Amino acid sequence: MITKKNSNQDIIIETCYSSVINKVIHCLMLQYYLFLIYLMRFLVAMNILSMNNLLNLDPDSSTSILTCFNMTRKVGSQNSKLTREIIKDFFIQMPLKWNIEEISFQEAGHNFTNLVVTLPYYNDYIQDDIFGFKTCSLEYNKKDIVFAVHYDTIYKIPGFVGAIDSAASMAILLQMAYAFSHSQLYRPSLRPYNLKMIFFDGEEAFDSWSSTDSLYGSRHMAQKMDLNNIELFVLLDLIGAKDTETIQYKFYNYDRQTENFYQKLLDIDKALFNEATSLLFEDKYVGDDIFIDDDHVPFKNKGVLCLHLLPLPFPSFWHTQQDNFDSLDIKKIRRVSQVLFNFTEELFQ
Ligand SMILES: [Zn+2]
């Protein structure tokens, strides 16, 4: 408050003095509020991290981000929409703000929707909205690391829920995004990349697989996206099958161009190795003998560096009704998620 003084100079000095005091008090209060926010974030993070593991096969679990996909997800169906809603809700509740985009289009008389979520290179705390400001509002100008998976299921097989094709891969991406979001909460610097996850619609053929009847979602995105902005494109598919007495499903290196990235995964897999689990990644290049047409191909054909994470051999139950949740190995699914999380952490160091 300014009291009346005899000289103008006194008034000016007191005004300045009062202004400085106000600023100091304001600053202290702001620091106090920020401290409370960080404390709240810490407690929330601790609480969330102490919850049951999100990757579990308990059909009664309310926290499982795997069993919620135990349904058909045919193109254009209500379940397809529900799947996108589940994924969107999951990302909306992240502690860091992910940008969510649905991209709809028509082809061959069908309606498709791809879902794209992006964690930008800067932190955009959702909670800061209560103060009416955001930490940063710069346009994207860093490259993308892309992880992708398809969420649709085969149209013509009744009751086909696609557990390995590709519900497990979806859950792996969600778990990874969740762990990564928390690991980045207090990052003091900008990230070197945007982290993007794409959930493709329409990977499966409606009739029989051909260049025009398959990969609808990825072909559309490869036309629409700025491919020069993609540093690396990682595709997950057919992950999570239980090994049998005679068959161990393993990842292989399909592409010399991304050999260094594959080697990183192999090293992480070895570092995590213990007697309870076997190695998931084979130190073997098979790209000269094997070509697998999948959602990465429209991107690879346009020069994008692609890492295709698809274990071999194809299980005998592939594209049958037996590709259900009984066929899944939860330990292996968690392990893949852990390897990919560590891989992402290394890329974003
Ligand atoms: Zn399939």
Short mmCIF file of C-alpha atoms and ligand atoms in Angstrom, two decimals:
data_model
loop_
_atom_site.label_atom_id
_atom_site.label_comp_id
_atom_site.label_asym_id
_atom_site.label_seq_id
_atom_site.Cartn_x
_atom_site.Cartn_y
_atom_site.Cartn_z
CA MET A 1 0.00 0.00 0.00
CA ILE A 2 1.24 3.56 -0.73
CA THR A 3 0.91 6.10 2.08
CA LYS A 4 0.67 9.76 1.41
CA LYS A 5 4.04 11.54 1.70
CA ASN A 6 5.16 15.09 1.54
CA SER A 7 7.43 14.73 -1.43
CA ASN A 8 6.96 12.97 -4.75
CA GLN A 9 10.36 11.33 -4.32
CA ASP A 10 9.24 9.58 -1.10
CA ILE A 11 6.17 8.27 -2.90
CA ILE A 12 8.25 6.93 -5.78
CA ILE A 13 10.74 5.23 -3.42
CA GLU A 14 7.94 3.64 -1.39
CA THR A 15 6.15 2.54 -4.56
CA CYS A 16 9.31 0.81 -5.76
CA TYR A 17 9.88 -0.72 -2.33
CA SER A 18 6.31 -1.97 -2.18
CA SER A 19 6.56 -3.33 -5.70
CA VAL A 20 9.73 -5.30 -4.86
CA ILE A 21 8.12 -6.74 -1.70
CA ASN A 22 5.07 -7.76 -3.72
CA LYS A 23 7.25 -9.43 -6.33
CA VAL A 24 9.21 -11.34 -3.68
CA ILE A 25 5.99 -12.51 -1.99
CA HIS A 26 4.51 -13.44 -5.36
CA CYS A 27 7.67 -15.32 -6.29
CA LEU A 28 7.73 -17.20 -2.95
CA MET A 29 4.08 -18.15 -3.35
CA LEU A 30 4.73 -19.36 -6.89
CA GLN A 31 7.68 -21.44 -5.66
CA TYR A 32 5.44 -22.85 -2.93
CA TYR A 33 2.73 -23.78 -5.44
CA LEU A 34 5.28 -25.31 -7.79
CA PHE A 35 6.69 -27.33 -4.88
CA LEU A 36 3.16 -28.58 -4.08
CA ILE A 37 2.63 -29.54 -7.72
CA TYR A 38 5.91 -31.48 -7.87
CA LEU A 39 5.03 -33.19 -4.58
CA MET A 40 1.60 -34.11 -5.95
CA ARG A 41 3.11 -35.42 -9.17
CA PHE A 42 5.60 -37.49 -7.22
CA LEU A 43 2.88 -38.99 -5.02
CA VAL A 44 0.66 -39.71 -8.03
CA ALA A 45 3.57 -41.34 -9.88
CA MET A 46 4.46 -43.46 -6.83
CA ASN A 47 0.83 -44.50 -6.44
CA ILE A 48 0.43 -45.41 -10.11
CA LEU A 49 3.72 -47.29 -10.26
CA SER A 50 2.76 -49.33 -7.20
CA MET A 51 -0.45 -50.51 -8.89
CA ASN A 52 -0.73 -54.02 -10.27
CA ASN A 53 1.29 -54.54 -13.38
CA LEU A 54 -0.62 -53.19 -16.35
CA LEU A 55 0.43 -56.15 -18.46
CA ASN A 56 -1.49 -59.09 -17.07
CA LEU A 57 -3.83 -61.76 -18.40
CA ASP A 58 -6.29 -61.72 -15.50
CA PRO A 59 -9.73 -61.41 -17.18
CA ASP A 60 -11.10 -59.78 -14.01
CA SER A 61 -8.33 -57.19 -13.79
CA SER A 62 -9.57 -53.62 -14.08
CA THR A 63 -6.05 -52.35 -14.75
CA SER A 64 -5.00 -54.74 -17.52
CA ILE A 65 -4.21 -52.93 -20.75
CA LEU A 66 -4.04 -56.31 -22.49
CA THR A 67 -7.30 -58.11 -21.69
CA CYS A 68 -9.31 -54.99 -22.59
CA PHE A 69 -8.46 -55.82 -26.23
CA ASN A 70 -9.89 -59.33 -25.98
CA MET A 71 -12.55 -58.73 -28.63
CA THR A 72 -12.92 -58.63 -32.39
CA ARG A 73 -11.80 -55.29 -33.83
CA LYS A 74 -13.13 -55.41 -37.38
CA VAL A 75 -12.79 -52.35 -39.60
CA GLY A 76 -15.72 -49.96 -39.15
CA SER A 77 -17.25 -51.87 -36.21
CA GLN A 78 -18.32 -50.61 -32.78
CA ASN A 79 -15.47 -52.63 -31.25
CA SER A 80 -13.03 -50.86 -33.55
CA LYS A 81 -14.28 -47.53 -32.22
CA LEU A 82 -14.18 -48.85 -28.65
CA THR A 83 -10.55 -49.93 -29.14
CA ARG A 84 -9.60 -46.41 -30.19
CA GLU A 85 -11.50 -44.96 -27.22
CA ILE A 86 -9.58 -47.24 -24.82
CA ILE A 87 -6.27 -46.18 -26.33
CA LYS A 88 -7.20 -42.48 -26.36
CA ASP A 89 -8.38 -42.61 -22.72
CA PHE A 90 -5.12 -44.27 -21.74
CA PHE A 91 -3.04 -41.51 -23.32
CA ILE A 92 -5.28 -38.73 -21.97
CA GLN A 93 -4.48 -39.94 -18.44
CA MET A 94 -0.72 -39.82 -18.92
CA PRO A 95 1.15 -37.37 -16.69
CA LEU A 96 2.69 -35.71 -19.75
CA LYS A 97 0.52 -34.42 -22.56
CA TRP A 98 0.41 -36.64 -25.66
CA ASN A 99 -1.19 -35.12 -28.75
CA ILE A 100 -3.92 -37.39 -30.07
CA GLU A 101 -5.07 -37.45 -33.67
CA GLU A 102 -7.58 -39.64 -35.50
CA ILE A 103 -7.16 -39.86 -39.25
CA SER A 104 -10.18 -41.24 -41.09
CA PHE A 105 -10.41 -42.13 -44.77
CA GLN A 106 -12.31 -44.37 -47.17
CA GLU A 107 -11.02 -47.01 -49.54
CA ALA A 108 -12.74 -49.86 -51.39
CA GLY A 109 -16.06 -48.93 -49.78
CA HIS A 110 -14.76 -49.21 -46.20
CA ASN A 111 -14.24 -46.54 -43.54
CA PHE A 112 -10.85 -46.69 -41.82
CA THR A 113 -9.42 -44.71 -38.91
CA ASN A 114 -5.76 -44.57 -37.92
CA LEU A 115 -4.90 -43.32 -34.45
CA VAL A 116 -1.70 -41.31 -33.95
CA VAL A 117 -0.37 -40.19 -30.56
CA THR A 118 2.69 -38.00 -30.13
CA LEU A 119 4.78 -37.03 -27.13
CA PRO A 120 6.51 -33.87 -28.35
CA TYR A 121 10.16 -33.18 -27.58
CA TYR A 122 9.17 -30.65 -24.90
CA ASN A 123 7.19 -31.35 -21.74
CA ASP A 124 3.69 -29.99 -21.83
CA TYR A 125 2.32 -30.60 -18.36
CA ILE A 126 -1.43 -31.06 -18.37
CA GLN A 127 -1.57 -29.78 -14.80
CA ASP A 128 -0.13 -26.41 -15.85
CA ASP A 129 -3.43 -25.64 -17.53
CA ILE A 130 -4.77 -24.65 -14.10
CA PHE A 131 -2.37 -21.68 -14.11
CA GLY A 132 -3.45 -20.75 -17.60
CA PHE A 133 -0.03 -21.20 -19.17
CA LYS A 134 1.94 -23.94 -20.80
CA THR A 135 5.63 -24.63 -20.49
CA CYS A 136 6.24 -24.26 -24.17
CA SER A 137 4.22 -23.74 -27.31
CA LEU A 138 6.85 -24.19 -30.00
CA GLU A 139 5.96 -25.90 -33.23
CA TYR A 140 7.39 -29.38 -33.80
CA ASN A 141 10.80 -29.08 -35.35
CA LYS A 142 12.46 -32.28 -34.26
CA LYS A 143 12.40 -35.67 -35.91
CA ASP A 144 10.07 -38.51 -34.95
CA ILE A 145 10.86 -41.92 -33.53
CA VAL A 146 7.81 -43.95 -34.58
CA PHE A 147 6.48 -47.15 -33.04
CA ALA A 148 3.58 -48.73 -34.90
CA VAL A 149 1.15 -51.60 -34.65
CA HIS A 150 -2.15 -52.54 -36.29
CA TYR A 151 -5.31 -52.79 -34.19
CA ASP A 152 -7.81 -54.29 -36.66
CA THR A 153 -8.66 -58.00 -36.78
CA ILE A 154 -9.45 -60.29 -39.70
CA TYR A 155 -12.87 -59.60 -41.16
CA LYS A 156 -13.85 -63.01 -42.45
CA ILE A 157 -12.98 -65.25 -39.47
CA PRO A 158 -15.89 -65.17 -36.97
CA GLY A 159 -14.82 -64.43 -33.40
CA PHE A 160 -11.17 -63.80 -34.36
CA VAL A 161 -9.65 -61.65 -31.56
CA GLY A 162 -6.04 -61.57 -32.80
CA ALA A 163 -4.17 -62.02 -29.51
CA ILE A 164 -0.76 -62.07 -31.18
CA ASP A 165 -2.21 -60.28 -34.22
CA SER A 166 -1.84 -57.71 -32.67
CA ALA A 167 -3.46 -57.18 -29.23
CA ALA A 168 -0.26 -58.07 -27.37
CA SER A 169 1.79 -55.63 -29.44
CA MET A 170 -0.73 -52.86 -28.71
CA ALA A 171 -0.47 -53.53 -24.97
CA ILE A 172 3.33 -53.53 -25.21
CA LEU A 173 3.24 -50.05 -26.78
CA LEU A 174 0.84 -48.76 -24.11
CA GLN A 175 3.00 -50.12 -21.28
CA MET A 176 6.08 -48.63 -22.90
CA ALA A 177 4.41 -45.24 -23.35
CA TYR A 178 3.29 -45.33 -19.72
CA ALA A 179 6.74 -46.15 -18.37
CA PHE A 180 8.42 -43.64 -20.69
CA SER A 181 6.01 -40.85 -19.72
CA HIS A 182 6.85 -41.37 -16.06
CA SER A 183 10.58 -41.60 -16.70
CA GLN A 184 10.42 -38.24 -18.50
CA LEU A 185 8.40 -36.41 -15.83
CA TYR A 186 11.33 -34.50 -14.33
CA ARG A 187 13.57 -34.40 -17.38
CA PRO A 188 15.44 -31.09 -17.20
CA SER A 189 16.19 -30.84 -20.93
CA LEU A 190 14.30 -31.10 -24.20
CA ARG A 191 14.04 -34.57 -25.73
CA PRO A 192 16.07 -35.17 -28.92
CA TYR A 193 12.99 -36.50 -30.77
CA ASN A 194 9.22 -36.55 -30.75
CA LEU A 195 7.96 -40.00 -29.76
CA LYS A 196 5.10 -41.05 -32.02
CA MET A 197 2.92 -44.15 -31.83
CA ILE A 198 0.65 -45.14 -34.71
CA PHE A 199 -2.23 -47.60 -34.39
CA PHE A 200 -3.08 -48.64 -37.95
CA ASP A 201 -6.51 -49.71 -39.08
CA GLY A 202 -7.02 -52.14 -41.98
CA GLU A 203 -3.79 -54.11 -42.01
CA GLU A 204 -5.63 -57.35 -42.74
CA ALA A 205 -7.05 -58.21 -46.16
CA PHE A 206 -10.84 -58.35 -46.52
CA ASP A 207 -10.66 -61.11 -49.12
CA SER A 208 -7.18 -62.38 -50.00
CA TRP A 209 -3.87 -60.58 -49.46
CA SER A 210 -2.78 -58.37 -52.37
CA SER A 211 -1.13 -55.00 -52.90
CA THR A 212 -4.56 -53.34 -52.98
CA ASP A 213 -6.34 -55.54 -50.42
CA SER A 214 -4.10 -55.14 -47.33
CA LEU A 215 -2.15 -52.50 -45.38
CA TYR A 216 -4.90 -49.88 -45.90
CA GLY A 217 -3.95 -47.78 -42.87
CA SER A 218 -0.19 -47.80 -43.39
CA ARG A 219 -0.45 -47.12 -47.15
CA HIS A 220 -2.63 -44.09 -46.36
CA MET A 221 -0.25 -42.77 -43.69
CA ALA A 222 2.83 -43.26 -45.89
CA GLN A 223 1.15 -40.90 -48.38
CA LYS A 224 0.03 -38.33 -45.83
CA MET A 225 2.94 -38.08 -43.39
CA ASP A 226 6.12 -36.06 -43.80
CA LEU A 227 8.39 -39.09 -44.19
CA ASN A 228 11.54 -36.94 -44.11
CA ASN A 229 10.72 -36.24 -40.48
CA ILE A 230 10.93 -39.91 -39.46
CA GLU A 231 14.26 -40.88 -37.90
CA LEU A 232 13.24 -44.50 -37.31
CA PHE A 233 10.06 -46.52 -37.84
CA VAL A 234 9.62 -49.59 -35.61
CA LEU A 235 6.79 -52.02 -36.41
CA LEU A 236 5.57 -54.64 -33.92
CA ASP A 237 3.53 -57.63 -35.10
CA LEU A 238 2.71 -61.23 -34.11
CA ILE A 239 4.40 -60.87 -30.70
CA GLY A 240 3.59 -62.85 -27.56
CA ALA A 241 3.10 -66.50 -28.60
CA LYS A 242 3.94 -69.17 -26.02
CA ASP A 243 6.97 -71.25 -26.99
CA THR A 244 6.36 -74.97 -27.40
CA GLU A 245 8.66 -77.88 -26.59
CA THR A 246 10.03 -77.77 -30.10
CA ILE A 247 9.53 -74.13 -31.17
CA GLN A 248 11.03 -70.95 -29.74
CA TYR A 249 9.74 -67.77 -31.36
CA LYS A 250 12.62 -65.33 -31.92
CA PHE A 251 13.19 -61.93 -33.49
CA TYR A 252 15.57 -61.74 -36.45
CA ASN A 253 17.35 -58.94 -38.26
CA TYR A 254 15.55 -58.40 -41.57
CA ASP A 255 17.27 -55.22 -42.70
CA ARG A 256 20.94 -54.25 -43.05
CA GLN A 257 19.99 -50.56 -43.01
CA THR A 258 18.79 -50.75 -39.41
CA GLU A 259 21.33 -53.29 -38.21
CA ASN A 260 22.78 -50.89 -35.62
CA PHE A 261 19.35 -50.44 -34.03
CA TYR A 262 18.74 -54.19 -34.06
CA GLN A 263 22.13 -54.67 -32.38
CA LYS A 264 21.06 -52.28 -29.59
CA LEU A 265 17.96 -54.43 -28.97
CA LEU A 266 20.07 -57.55 -28.95
CA ASP A 267 22.47 -56.05 -26.39
CA ILE A 268 19.59 -54.93 -24.13
CA ASP A 269 18.03 -58.40 -24.40
CA LYS A 270 21.34 -59.99 -23.35
CA ALA A 271 21.76 -57.53 -20.46
CA LEU A 272 18.29 -58.44 -19.13
CA PHE A 273 18.91 -62.15 -19.52
CA ASN A 274 18.41 -64.38 -16.53
CA GLU A 275 17.75 -68.06 -16.07
CA ALA A 276 13.99 -67.56 -15.86
CA THR A 277 13.75 -66.22 -19.40
CA SER A 278 15.39 -67.09 -22.69
CA LEU A 279 16.84 -64.62 -25.18
CA LEU A 280 14.27 -63.11 -27.54
CA PHE A 281 16.57 -61.68 -30.22
CA GLU A 282 18.68 -63.84 -32.53
CA ASP A 283 21.98 -62.44 -33.72
CA LYS A 284 21.20 -63.41 -37.29
CA TYR A 285 20.46 -61.54 -40.53
CA VAL A 286 17.78 -63.23 -42.64
CA GLY A 287 16.78 -60.39 -44.98
CA ASP A 288 18.24 -62.01 -48.12
CA ASP A 289 15.99 -65.06 -47.80
CA ILE A 290 12.86 -63.74 -46.13
CA PHE A 291 10.51 -60.92 -47.12
CA ILE A 292 7.47 -60.26 -44.97
CA ASP A 293 4.86 -57.85 -46.31
CA ASP A 294 3.65 -55.79 -43.36
CA ASP A 295 2.76 -52.22 -42.31
CA HIS A 296 6.39 -51.05 -42.51
CA VAL A 297 6.66 -51.77 -46.25
CA PRO A 298 4.83 -48.64 -47.54
CA PHE A 299 7.28 -46.59 -45.43
CA LYS A 300 10.38 -48.60 -46.34
CA ASN A 301 9.52 -48.33 -50.04
CA LYS A 302 9.73 -44.55 -49.65
CA GLY A 303 13.14 -44.62 -48.01
CA VAL A 304 12.22 -44.60 -44.31
CA LEU A 305 14.56 -46.55 -41.99
CA CYS A 306 12.45 -49.44 -40.69
CA LEU A 307 12.92 -51.99 -37.94
CA HIS A 308 10.50 -54.90 -38.27
CA LEU A 309 9.91 -56.70 -34.98
CA LEU A 310 8.13 -59.90 -35.94
CA PRO A 311 9.24 -63.21 -34.42
CA LEU A 312 9.68 -66.36 -36.46
CA PRO A 313 8.39 -68.90 -37.23
CA PHE A 314 4.76 -67.94 -37.79
CA PRO A 315 2.78 -69.92 -35.18
CA SER A 316 0.57 -72.75 -36.46
CA PHE A 317 -2.46 -70.92 -35.02
CA TRP A 318 -1.69 -67.74 -36.98
CA HIS A 319 -4.86 -66.46 -38.73
CA THR A 320 -7.07 -69.03 -37.02
CA GLN A 321 -9.58 -68.73 -34.18
CA GLN A 322 -6.93 -70.29 -31.93
CA ASP A 323 -5.08 -66.97 -31.96
CA ASN A 324 -6.79 -66.18 -28.66
CA PHE A 325 -5.59 -65.00 -25.26
CA ASP A 326 -4.79 -68.56 -24.12
CA SER A 327 -1.99 -68.57 -26.67
CA LEU A 328 -0.17 -65.66 -24.98
CA ASP A 329 2.96 -65.79 -22.83
CA ILE A 330 2.69 -62.87 -20.40
CA LYS A 331 6.32 -63.12 -19.23
CA LYS A 332 7.52 -62.79 -22.79
CA ILE A 333 5.19 -59.85 -23.45
CA ARG A 334 6.51 -58.02 -20.38
CA ARG A 335 10.05 -58.79 -21.43
CA VAL A 336 9.56 -57.31 -24.93
CA SER A 337 8.02 -54.21 -23.36
CA GLN A 338 11.02 -53.87 -21.02
CA VAL A 339 13.51 -54.27 -23.89
CA LEU A 340 11.71 -51.65 -25.98
CA PHE A 341 11.45 -49.26 -23.03
CA ASN A 342 15.21 -49.52 -22.39
CA PHE A 343 15.82 -49.11 -26.13
CA THR A 344 13.71 -45.94 -26.20
CA GLU A 345 15.43 -44.57 -23.11
CA GLU A 346 18.80 -45.06 -24.82
CA LEU A 347 17.63 -43.32 -27.99
CA PHE A 348 16.29 -40.38 -26.00
CA GLN A 349 19.32 -39.92 -23.72
ZN ZN B 1 -2.74 -60.87 -39.39
#
